[in-house]
Coordinates of C-alpha atoms in Angstrom, one line a residue:
Chain A
X257 CA 98.2 144.4 153.3
X258 CA 96.1 141.3 152.5
X259 CA 99.0 139.1 153.3
X260 CA 99.4 140.7 156.8
X261 CA 95.7 140.1 157.5
X262 CA 95.9 136.5 156.5
X263 CA 98.7 135.9 158.9
X264 CA 96.7 137.5 161.7
X265 CA 93.8 135.2 161.2
X266 CA 95.6 131.9 160.6
X267 CA 98.0 130.7 163.3
X268 CA 101.3 129.5 162.2
X269 CA 100.8 125.8 161.4
X270 CA 104.4 124.9 161.1
X271 CA 105.9 122.8 163.9
X272 CA 107.9 124.8 166.3
X273 CA 110.2 122.4 168.1
X274 CA 111.0 124.7 171.0
X275 CA 107.7 126.4 171.7
X276 CA 106.7 125.9 175.4
X277 CA 104.1 123.2 174.7
X278 CA 106.4 121.1 172.6
X279 CA 109.0 121.4 175.3
X280 CA 106.5 120.4 177.9
X281 CA 105.7 117.3 175.8
X282 CA 109.4 116.4 175.5
X283 CA 109.9 116.8 179.3
X284 CA 106.9 114.7 180.2
X285 CA 107.9 112.0 177.7
X286 CA 111.4 111.9 179.4
X287 CA 109.8 111.6 182.8
X288 CA 107.6 108.7 181.7
X289 CA 110.6 106.8 180.2
X290 CA 112.5 107.3 183.5
X291 CA 109.5 106.1 185.4
X292 CA 109.2 102.9 183.3
X293 CA 112.9 102.2 183.8
X294 CA 112.7 102.8 187.5
X295 CA 109.8 100.4 187.8
X296 CA 111.8 97.6 186.3
X297 CA 114.8 98.1 188.5
X298 CA 113.3 96.1 191.5
X299 CA 112.5 93.2 189.2
X300 CA 116.1 93.0 188.0
X301 CA 117.5 93.6 191.5
X302 CA 115.4 90.8 192.9
X303 CA 116.4 88.4 190.1
X304 CA 120.1 89.3 190.3
X305 CA 120.1 88.8 194.0
X306 CA 118.3 85.5 193.8
X307 CA 120.7 84.2 191.2
X308 CA 123.8 85.5 193.1
X309 CA 122.8 84.6 196.7
X310 CA 120.5 81.7 196.0
X311 CA 122.5 80.3 193.1
X312 CA 125.6 80.1 195.3
X313 CA 123.9 77.8 197.7
X314 CA 121.8 75.8 195.2
X315 CA 123.2 72.3 194.9
X316 CA 121.7 68.8 194.8
X317 CA 121.9 68.4 198.5
X318 CA 119.2 71.0 199.2
X319 CA 116.6 69.0 197.3
X320 CA 116.9 65.8 199.2
X321 CA 118.0 66.8 202.7
X322 CA 116.0 68.1 205.7
X323 CA 116.4 71.6 207.2
X324 CA 119.4 71.9 209.5
X325 CA 119.2 72.6 213.2
X326 CA 120.3 76.0 214.6
X327 CA 124.1 75.7 214.5
X328 CA 124.4 73.0 211.9
X329 CA 125.9 73.6 208.5
X330 CA 124.5 72.1 205.3
X331 CA 121.0 70.8 205.1
X332 CA 118.3 71.6 202.6
X333 CA 114.6 71.9 202.1
X334 CA 113.5 68.8 200.3
X335 CA 110.5 68.5 202.7
X336 CA 109.5 72.0 202.0
X337 CA 109.4 71.5 198.3
X338 CA 107.4 68.3 198.8
X339 CA 105.0 70.1 201.2
X340 CA 104.5 73.0 198.8
X341 CA 103.7 70.6 195.9
X342 CA 101.4 68.5 198.1
X343 CA 99.4 71.5 199.4
X344 CA 99.2 73.2 196.0
X345 CA 98.0 69.9 194.6
X346 CA 95.3 69.5 197.2
X347 CA 94.2 73.1 196.5
X348 CA 94.1 72.4 192.7
X349 CA 92.1 69.2 193.2
X350 CA 89.5 71.1 195.3
X351 CA 89.3 74.3 193.2
X352 CA 89.3 72.7 189.7
X353 CA 85.9 70.9 189.8
X354 CA 84.4 73.6 192.0
X355 CA 85.5 76.5 189.8
X356 CA 84.8 74.8 186.5
X357 CA 81.4 73.6 187.4
X358 CA 80.3 76.9 188.8
X359 CA 81.8 78.7 185.8
X360 CA 79.7 76.5 183.5
X361 CA 76.6 77.7 185.2
X362 CA 77.8 81.3 185.1
X363 CA 78.8 81.3 181.4
X364 CA 76.3 79.0 179.8
X365 CA 73.4 77.5 181.8
X366 CA 72.2 80.4 183.8
X367 CA 74.3 83.4 182.8
X368 CA 71.6 86.0 183.4
X369 CA 70.0 84.5 186.5
X370 CA 70.2 86.3 189.8
X371 CA 72.1 83.4 191.3
X372 CA 74.7 83.7 188.7
X373 CA 75.0 87.5 189.1
X374 CA 75.4 87.1 192.9
X375 CA 77.9 84.3 192.6
X376 CA 80.0 86.2 190.0
X377 CA 80.0 89.2 192.4
X378 CA 81.0 86.9 195.3
X379 CA 83.9 85.4 193.2
X380 CA 85.1 88.8 192.3
X381 CA 85.0 89.8 196.0
X382 CA 86.9 86.7 196.9
X383 CA 89.8 87.5 194.5
X384 CA 90.3 90.7 196.6
X385 CA 90.1 88.8 199.9
X386 CA 93.5 89.1 201.7
X387 CA 95.2 85.8 201.6
X388 CA 95.8 85.9 205.4
X389 CA 92.0 85.9 205.9
X390 CA 91.8 82.6 203.9
X391 CA 94.3 81.3 206.5
X392 CA 92.3 82.6 209.4
X393 CA 89.1 81.1 208.0
X394 CA 90.8 77.7 207.4
X395 CA 92.2 77.8 210.9
X396 CA 88.7 78.3 212.3
X397 CA 87.0 75.9 210.0
X398 CA 89.5 73.1 209.6
X399 CA 92.4 73.3 212.2
X400 CA 90.0 73.8 215.1
X401 CA 87.8 71.0 213.9
X402 CA 90.5 68.5 213.1
X403 CA 92.4 69.5 216.3
X404 CA 95.8 69.9 214.6
X405 CA 97.7 71.9 212.0
X406 CA 98.0 69.8 208.8
X407 CA 98.8 69.8 205.1
X408 CA 95.1 69.2 204.4
X409 CA 94.2 72.5 206.2
X410 CA 96.9 74.3 204.2
X411 CA 95.6 72.8 200.9
X412 CA 92.0 73.9 201.8
X413 CA 93.3 77.5 202.6
X414 CA 95.0 77.6 199.3
X415 CA 92.0 76.3 197.4
X416 CA 90.0 79.3 198.7
X417 CA 92.4 81.6 196.8
X418 CA 92.3 79.4 193.7
X419 CA 88.6 78.9 193.3
X420 CA 87.7 82.5 192.2
X421 CA 90.6 82.6 189.8
X422 CA 89.7 79.2 188.2
X423 CA 86.1 80.2 188.1
X424 CA 86.4 83.6 186.5
X425 CA 89.0 82.5 183.9
X426 CA 86.9 79.4 183.0
X427 CA 83.8 81.6 182.6
X428 CA 85.8 83.8 180.2
X429 CA 87.1 80.8 178.3
X430 CA 83.6 79.3 177.8
X431 CA 82.2 82.6 176.6
X432 CA 84.9 82.7 174.0
X433 CA 83.7 79.5 172.4
X434 CA 82.1 80.5 169.1
X435 CA 78.3 80.3 169.0
X436 CA 78.0 78.2 165.8
X437 CA 79.7 75.3 167.8
X438 CA 76.9 75.4 170.3
X439 CA 74.3 75.6 167.6
X440 CA 75.9 72.7 165.8
X441 CA 75.8 70.6 169.0
X442 CA 72.2 71.4 169.7
X443 CA 71.4 70.8 166.0
X444 CA 72.7 67.3 166.4
X445 CA 70.3 66.8 169.2
X446 CA 72.8 67.0 172.1
X447 CA 71.5 67.7 175.5
X448 CA 73.1 70.6 177.3
X449 CA 75.4 68.4 179.3
X450 CA 76.5 66.6 176.2
X451 CA 77.2 69.8 174.3
X452 CA 79.2 71.1 177.3
X453 CA 81.3 68.0 178.0
X454 CA 81.8 66.9 174.3
X455 CA 82.0 70.2 172.4
X456 CA 82.4 73.3 174.5
X457 CA 84.7 72.2 177.3
X458 CA 87.2 70.5 174.9
X459 CA 87.4 73.7 172.9
X460 CA 87.8 75.9 175.9
X461 CA 90.2 73.5 177.6
X462 CA 93.5 75.2 176.8
X463 CA 92.2 78.5 178.2
X464 CA 90.9 76.7 181.3
X465 CA 94.2 75.0 181.9
X466 CA 95.9 78.5 181.5
X467 CA 93.6 79.7 184.4
X468 CA 94.3 76.7 186.6
X469 CA 98.1 76.9 186.1
X470 CA 98.0 80.6 186.9
X471 CA 96.0 79.9 190.1
X472 CA 98.5 77.2 191.0
X473 CA 101.4 79.6 190.4
X474 CA 99.8 82.2 192.6
X475 CA 99.0 79.7 195.4
X476 CA 102.6 78.3 195.4
X477 CA 104.0 81.6 196.6
X478 CA 101.4 82.2 199.3
X479 CA 102.7 82.3 202.8
X480 CA 100.2 84.0 205.1
X481 CA 97.5 81.3 204.8
X482 CA 100.0 78.6 205.6
X483 CA 101.1 80.2 208.8
X484 CA 97.8 79.4 210.4
X485 CA 97.1 76.1 208.8
X486 CA 100.2 74.1 207.9
X487 CA 102.7 75.8 210.2
X488 CA 106.2 74.3 209.6
X489 CA 108.0 71.1 210.3
X490 CA 111.5 69.8 210.1
X491 CA 110.5 66.4 209.0
X492 CA 109.2 64.8 205.8
X493 CA 105.6 65.2 204.8
X494 CA 102.9 63.7 207.0
X495 CA 99.6 65.0 205.8
X496 CA 97.9 65.0 209.1
X497 CA 100.6 66.9 210.9
X498 CA 102.3 70.3 210.6
X499 CA 103.9 70.5 207.2
X500 CA 106.8 72.5 205.8
X501 CA 106.5 74.7 202.7
X502 CA 109.0 76.8 200.7
X503 CA 107.3 80.1 201.5
X504 CA 107.1 79.5 205.2
X505 CA 110.7 78.3 205.3
X506 CA 111.8 81.6 203.6
X507 CA 109.8 83.6 206.1
X508 CA 111.1 81.6 209.1
X509 CA 114.7 81.6 208.0
X510 CA 114.8 85.2 206.8
X511 CA 115.0 86.6 210.4
X512 CA 117.4 84.0 211.8
X513 CA 120.8 85.1 213.0
X514 CA 122.5 82.1 211.4
X515 CA 124.3 82.6 208.1
X516 CA 123.5 79.0 206.9
X517 CA 119.8 79.5 207.4
X518 CA 119.8 82.9 205.6
X519 CA 121.6 81.3 202.6
X520 CA 119.0 78.5 202.6
X521 CA 116.2 81.2 202.5
X522 CA 117.8 82.7 199.4
X523 CA 118.2 79.3 197.8
X524 CA 114.6 78.4 198.6
X525 CA 113.5 81.8 197.2
X526 CA 115.3 81.0 193.9
X527 CA 113.6 77.6 193.7
X528 CA 110.2 79.1 194.5
X529 CA 110.5 81.9 192.0
X530 CA 111.7 79.5 189.3
X531 CA 108.7 77.3 190.0
X532 CA 106.3 80.2 189.8
X533 CA 108.0 81.5 186.6
X534 CA 107.9 78.1 184.9
X535 CA 104.2 77.8 185.7
X536 CA 103.6 81.3 184.3
X537 CA 105.5 80.4 181.1
X538 CA 103.6 77.2 180.7
X539 CA 100.3 79.0 181.0
X540 CA 101.4 81.6 178.6
X541 CA 102.6 79.0 176.1
X542 CA 99.3 77.2 176.2
X543 CA 97.3 80.4 176.0
X544 CA 99.3 81.7 173.0
X545 CA 99.4 78.5 171.0
X546 CA 95.7 77.7 171.2
X547 CA 94.0 81.1 171.2
X548 CA 90.4 80.7 170.0
X549 CA 89.8 82.7 166.8
Chain B
X168 CA 73.9 52.2 170.2
X169 CA 74.2 51.2 166.6
X170 CA 74.5 47.5 167.4
X171 CA 70.9 46.9 168.4
X172 CA 67.7 48.3 166.9
X173 CA 66.1 50.8 169.1
X174 CA 62.4 51.5 168.4
X175 CA 63.0 55.2 168.5
X176 CA 65.8 55.1 166.0
X177 CA 64.7 55.5 162.5
X178 CA 67.6 53.7 161.1
X179 CA 70.2 51.6 162.9
X180 CA 73.7 53.1 162.7
X181 CA 72.3 56.6 162.2
X182 CA 74.2 59.4 163.9
X183 CA 71.1 61.0 165.4
X184 CA 68.9 59.5 168.0
X185 CA 66.8 61.0 170.8
X186 CA 68.5 61.2 174.1
X187 CA 68.3 58.0 176.1
X188 CA 67.2 57.8 179.7
X189 CA 70.8 57.8 180.7
X190 CA 71.5 61.0 178.7
X191 CA 68.6 62.8 180.3
X192 CA 69.6 61.7 183.8
X193 CA 73.2 62.8 183.1
X194 CA 71.9 66.1 181.7
X195 CA 69.7 66.8 184.7
X196 CA 72.3 65.9 187.3
X197 CA 74.9 67.9 185.4
X198 CA 72.8 71.0 185.5
X199 CA 72.0 70.5 189.1
X200 CA 75.6 70.1 189.9
X201 CA 76.7 73.3 188.2
X202 CA 73.8 75.1 190.0
X203 CA 74.9 73.6 193.3
X204 CA 78.5 74.8 192.9
X205 CA 77.3 78.3 192.0
X206 CA 75.3 78.4 195.2
X207 CA 78.3 77.0 197.0
X208 CA 80.4 80.0 195.9
X209 CA 77.9 82.3 197.5
X210 CA 77.7 80.1 200.7
X211 CA 81.5 80.0 200.8
X212 CA 81.9 83.7 201.0
X213 CA 79.0 83.9 203.5
X214 CA 80.6 81.1 205.5
X215 CA 84.0 82.8 205.6
X216 CA 82.4 86.0 207.0
X217 CA 80.2 84.0 209.4
X218 CA 83.1 81.8 210.7
X219 CA 85.6 84.7 211.2
X220 CA 82.8 86.8 212.8
X221 CA 81.7 83.9 215.0
X222 CA 85.2 83.3 216.3
X223 CA 85.5 87.0 217.0
X224 CA 82.1 87.3 218.8
X225 CA 83.4 86.8 222.4
X226 CA 86.1 89.5 221.9
X227 CA 83.6 91.8 220.2
X228 CA 81.2 91.6 223.1
X229 CA 84.0 92.0 225.6
X230 CA 85.9 94.9 224.1
X231 CA 83.3 96.4 221.9
X232 CA 84.0 99.6 220.1
X233 CA 86.9 100.6 222.5
X234 CA 89.0 98.0 220.7
X235 CA 89.2 100.2 217.7
X236 CA 90.1 103.4 219.5
X237 CA 92.7 102.3 222.0
X238 CA 96.4 101.7 221.5
X239 CA 97.6 99.2 224.1
X240 CA 98.3 95.6 223.2
X241 CA 99.1 93.8 226.5
X242 CA 98.3 90.1 226.6
X243 CA 99.1 89.7 230.3
X244 CA 96.9 92.7 231.3
X245 CA 94.2 91.6 228.9
X246 CA 94.1 95.0 227.3
X247 CA 93.8 95.2 223.5
X248 CA 93.4 98.0 221.1
X249 CA 94.2 98.1 217.4
X250 CA 94.2 101.8 216.6
X251 CA 97.9 101.8 215.7
X252 CA 97.4 98.8 213.4
X253 CA 94.4 100.4 211.7
X254 CA 96.5 103.6 211.2
X255 CA 99.5 101.6 210.0
X256 CA 97.4 99.6 207.5
X257 CA 95.8 102.7 206.0
X258 CA 99.0 104.8 206.1
X259 CA 101.2 102.2 204.5
X260 CA 98.6 101.5 201.8
X261 CA 98.2 105.2 201.2
X262 CA 101.9 105.7 200.7
X263 CA 102.1 102.6 198.4
X264 CA 99.2 104.1 196.5
X265 CA 101.1 107.3 195.9
X266 CA 104.2 105.7 194.6
X267 CA 102.7 102.6 193.0
X268 CA 99.8 104.7 191.5
X269 CA 102.1 107.2 190.0
X270 CA 104.5 104.7 188.5
X271 CA 101.6 102.4 187.5
X272 CA 99.7 105.1 185.6
X273 CA 102.9 106.4 184.0
X274 CA 103.7 102.9 182.7
X275 CA 100.1 102.5 181.4
X276 CA 100.5 105.7 179.5
X277 CA 103.9 104.7 178.2
X278 CA 102.7 101.3 177.0
X279 CA 99.4 102.4 175.4
X280 CA 100.2 105.8 173.8
X281 CA 102.5 104.7 171.0
X282 CA 105.8 105.7 172.6
X283 CA 107.3 102.4 171.7
X284 CA 107.3 99.9 168.9
X285 CA 104.7 97.2 169.5
X286 CA 107.3 94.5 170.2
X287 CA 109.1 96.6 172.9
X288 CA 105.7 97.5 174.4
X289 CA 104.9 93.8 174.8
X290 CA 108.3 93.1 176.4
X291 CA 107.8 96.0 178.9
X292 CA 104.2 94.9 179.6
X293 CA 105.4 91.3 180.3
X294 CA 108.2 92.5 182.5
X295 CA 105.8 94.5 184.7
X296 CA 103.5 91.4 184.9
X297 CA 106.5 89.4 186.1
X298 CA 106.7 91.7 189.1
X299 CA 103.4 90.3 190.2
X300 CA 104.6 86.7 189.9
X301 CA 107.3 87.1 192.5
X302 CA 105.9 85.9 195.8
X303 CA 105.4 88.4 198.6
X304 CA 107.7 86.5 201.0
X305 CA 110.6 86.8 198.4
X306 CA 110.0 90.6 198.3
X307 CA 110.2 90.5 202.1
X308 CA 113.6 88.8 202.0
X309 CA 114.8 91.2 199.3
X310 CA 113.6 94.1 201.4
X311 CA 115.5 93.0 204.5
X312 CA 118.8 92.3 202.8
X313 CA 118.9 94.7 199.8
X314 CA 116.4 97.5 200.2
X315 CA 116.9 98.4 203.9
X316 CA 120.7 98.7 203.5
X317 CA 120.2 101.0 200.5
X318 CA 117.4 103.0 202.1
X319 CA 119.2 103.7 205.4
X320 CA 121.7 106.2 204.2
X321 CA 119.0 107.9 202.0
X322 CA 116.8 108.1 205.1
X323 CA 119.7 109.5 207.1
X324 CA 120.2 112.4 204.7
X325 CA 116.5 113.2 204.6
X326 CA 116.2 113.1 208.3
X327 CA 119.2 115.3 209.0
X328 CA 118.2 117.9 206.4
X329 CA 114.4 117.8 206.5
X330 CA 114.0 116.6 210.1
X331 CA 111.5 119.4 210.8
X332 CA 109.0 117.9 208.4
X333 CA 106.9 115.5 210.4
X334 CA 107.3 112.8 207.7
X335 CA 111.0 112.6 208.3
X336 CA 111.0 113.3 212.0
X337 CA 112.8 110.1 213.1
X338 CA 115.7 108.2 211.6
X339 CA 115.4 104.8 210.0
X340 CA 116.9 102.2 212.3
X341 CA 116.1 99.2 210.2
X342 CA 112.6 98.0 209.5
X343 CA 110.0 100.7 209.2
X344 CA 107.2 102.2 207.2
X345 CA 109.4 103.4 204.4
X346 CA 110.9 100.1 203.2
X347 CA 107.5 98.5 203.7
X348 CA 105.7 101.1 201.6
X349 CA 108.3 100.8 198.8
X350 CA 107.8 97.0 198.6
X351 CA 104.1 97.5 198.8
X352 CA 104.1 99.9 195.9
X353 CA 106.2 97.5 193.8
X354 CA 103.6 94.8 194.6
X355 CA 100.5 96.9 193.6
X356 CA 102.2 98.4 190.5
X357 CA 101.3 95.5 188.2
X358 CA 97.6 95.7 189.3
X359 CA 97.4 99.4 188.7
X360 CA 99.3 99.3 185.5
X361 CA 97.3 96.4 184.0
X362 CA 93.8 97.9 184.8
X363 CA 94.9 101.4 183.7
X364 CA 96.1 100.0 180.4
X365 CA 92.7 98.4 179.8
X366 CA 91.1 101.7 180.6
X367 CA 93.3 103.7 178.3
X368 CA 93.0 101.1 175.5
X369 CA 89.3 101.2 175.6
X370 CA 89.1 104.9 174.9
X371 CA 87.8 105.0 171.3
X372 CA 90.5 105.8 168.7
X373 CA 88.3 108.5 167.3
X374 CA 88.6 110.5 170.5
X375 CA 92.3 110.5 170.2
X376 CA 92.2 111.3 166.5
X377 CA 89.9 114.2 167.2
X378 CA 92.3 115.6 169.8
X379 CA 95.3 115.3 167.4
X380 CA 93.1 116.9 164.7
X381 CA 92.7 119.9 166.9
X382 CA 96.5 120.3 166.8
X383 CA 97.3 119.1 170.4
X384 CA 100.7 117.8 171.2
X385 CA 100.9 114.2 172.4
X386 CA 100.9 115.2 176.0
X387 CA 98.1 117.7 175.7
X388 CA 96.0 114.9 174.2
X389 CA 97.0 112.5 177.0
X390 CA 96.5 114.9 179.9
X391 CA 93.3 116.7 178.7
X392 CA 91.6 114.0 176.6
X393 CA 92.8 110.4 177.2
X394 CA 93.2 110.5 181.0
X395 CA 89.9 112.3 181.7
X396 CA 88.1 109.9 179.4
X397 CA 89.7 106.9 181.1
X398 CA 89.5 108.4 184.6
X399 CA 86.8 106.0 185.8
X400 CA 88.8 102.9 185.0
X401 CA 92.0 104.4 186.3
X402 CA 90.4 105.4 189.5
X403 CA 89.0 101.9 189.9
X404 CA 92.5 100.6 189.3
X405 CA 93.8 102.8 192.1
X406 CA 91.1 101.7 194.5
X407 CA 91.8 98.0 193.7
X408 CA 95.5 98.6 194.2
X409 CA 94.7 100.2 197.5
X410 CA 92.6 97.2 198.4
X411 CA 95.5 94.8 197.6
X412 CA 97.9 96.8 199.7
X413 CA 95.6 96.7 202.7
X414 CA 95.5 93.0 202.8
X415 CA 99.2 92.3 201.9
X416 CA 100.8 90.5 204.8
X417 CA 104.2 88.9 204.4
X418 CA 106.2 91.8 203.1
X419 CA 104.8 94.0 205.9
X420 CA 105.3 91.4 208.6
X421 CA 109.0 91.2 207.6
X422 CA 109.6 94.9 206.9
X423 CA 107.3 97.2 208.9
X424 CA 109.0 96.8 212.2
X425 CA 106.0 95.7 214.3
X426 CA 105.9 98.6 216.7
X427 CA 102.7 99.5 218.4
X428 CA 102.8 103.2 217.7
X429 CA 101.2 105.9 215.6
X430 CA 103.6 108.2 213.9
X431 CA 103.5 110.4 210.8
X432 CA 107.2 109.7 210.2
X433 CA 107.8 107.3 207.3
X434 CA 111.0 106.1 208.9
X435 CA 109.4 105.0 212.2
X436 CA 108.6 101.4 212.7
X437 CA 104.8 100.6 212.6
X438 CA 102.5 97.7 212.3
X439 CA 99.5 96.7 210.2
X440 CA 96.5 94.5 210.9
X441 CA 97.6 91.7 208.6
X442 CA 101.2 91.8 210.0
X443 CA 99.7 91.7 213.6
X444 CA 97.8 88.6 212.6
X445 CA 100.7 86.9 211.0
X446 CA 103.1 87.6 213.9
X447 CA 100.8 86.9 216.9
X448 CA 98.4 84.2 215.7
X449 CA 100.7 81.2 215.6
X450 CA 101.6 81.7 219.3
X451 CA 98.3 83.0 220.6
X452 CA 96.4 81.4 223.5
X453 CA 92.6 81.0 223.1
X454 CA 91.8 84.4 224.5
X455 CA 94.3 86.3 222.3
X456 CA 93.2 84.2 219.3
X457 CA 89.6 85.5 219.8
X458 CA 90.9 89.1 220.0
X459 CA 93.0 88.5 216.8
X460 CA 89.8 87.2 215.1
X461 CA 88.2 90.5 216.0
X462 CA 91.2 92.3 214.3
X463 CA 90.7 89.9 211.3
X464 CA 87.0 91.0 211.2
X465 CA 88.1 94.6 211.0
X466 CA 90.5 93.9 208.2
X467 CA 87.8 91.8 206.4
X468 CA 85.4 94.7 206.6
X469 CA 87.9 97.3 205.4
X470 CA 89.1 95.2 202.4
X471 CA 85.5 94.2 201.5
X472 CA 84.4 97.8 201.4
X473 CA 87.4 99.0 199.4
X474 CA 87.2 96.0 196.9
X475 CA 83.5 96.4 196.3
X476 CA 84.0 100.1 195.8
X477 CA 86.8 99.4 193.3
X478 CA 84.8 96.7 191.4
X479 CA 81.7 98.9 191.3
X480 CA 83.7 101.9 190.0
X481 CA 85.1 99.8 187.1
X482 CA 81.8 98.1 186.2
X483 CA 79.6 101.2 186.5
X484 CA 81.9 103.7 184.9
X485 CA 83.2 101.1 182.4
X486 CA 86.9 100.6 181.8
X487 CA 86.9 103.4 179.3
X488 CA 85.3 106.0 181.5
X489 CA 81.8 107.5 181.9
X490 CA 78.9 105.8 180.2

């Protein structure tokens, strides 16, 4: 009698592998595994196609020759690689001092001031700015003023996308520097500028470089802003004139009815993706090796 | 320095000395410079809005509100309306949000809820992040030569069996909303997954332990405890993913079909604001350029609103949910 009663009050605590809720759990787990697998399929598909279609065409010639004309065979995209590097370089040269100096104020000198809060908000808003609008802006602010499409305008458009990335990652990096280091610097009688340039920035440097390299990697693949600012050219780099880039070359050639151009688009994609991946690896390697403890 | 005796220095060669005039000058100018660049950030965003708005002004005064509600785009007749593009932008982003959001949140659950050994978790997480590193234009190329040929027979079957459903009412002739939305969802997946992971990770361990202590199965704990607790952050992730999809340009310019029509069918070609800009701007005359600037303004306004909403959701509700 008393045994019966006990069983009524206490539920069975033993695991029942096939009760409905356990089954539901198994089914949901399976669905999640499938979802995760499906999500990786595009990555592998893109990589395999790049290696297959792009690798077939990738040879030394594409790195030093100019794009072919419509019915020509052969050719390459040396000028596009050079153009991409040049414009990304211009973008980095503008965005690094801009982003780092503003980040120093945000993280250290005036972190709780209203200006800093508004600027931080603006930077976050700019990370969400569609890249095409950076191009539209650079068109209005640079191309119309200079009177011609140019590599400079392309670099400026890219810098707009890089500034918020550099700024926000640098701010995080500076905040990670342990407080005793600041105290030690001030205790030695450093001015704020001295403690920043001699102590805090050197400690934060690896993380800052990580942010800059990530920004560069992101900018290297951007196409839309360059459509309005650098356009495209079949000749070697002239900074004051329209300039070729890998991304715009892929876009232009992807829709062409010529087999040779489509092959070049795949090869250029492979080069671009390799460039972006290598930059990502570099930033990860720096970030991992020198994490501040 | 240590070589000469400074009256302020107690002892020559000592490490400590009061800052010299040069040090003070350097300090002051350094601080002013950081402040200047902080202000410059604010001015930059303001200048972007001002410049795009200023270029659009003639078109805004000429076409006014009608620009947003009409559907013709005729350069020769001087008639412009971007309703189909607004529709296409919102519809493609919405479709991308459904697919990308579902997969993104699933992956975030999969990676954070101890389904896998830590090392496999890390590999999966990095693989998903690699998706974000592939440039949009490469996805466009992949979409044209890989995705569309695969999608076409699938679309054919869906159209012939479910043709009465408005979503499948036309057949896929090549580029269209469907391939564009698939690529878009791949592109927003890393964003959604990363921010949702942060949200799920920041749920206190005790909350989960309490749920398991009550005798829940793993999925009861996830669905009834973890997800609701992290809902603020996950919702913010979805809004930011949506914002990213709205502004995405190249993949859509290459895949969406650039057709000036409004259709519920996912297989019909369509157009988006960003794709309209990318395709028409390089060859536009001064008048059309002003009209396109108006379209850019509309895109700017939509994305600013969505992004600010997403950022506000994440910061007010906290990545781990309600505060």
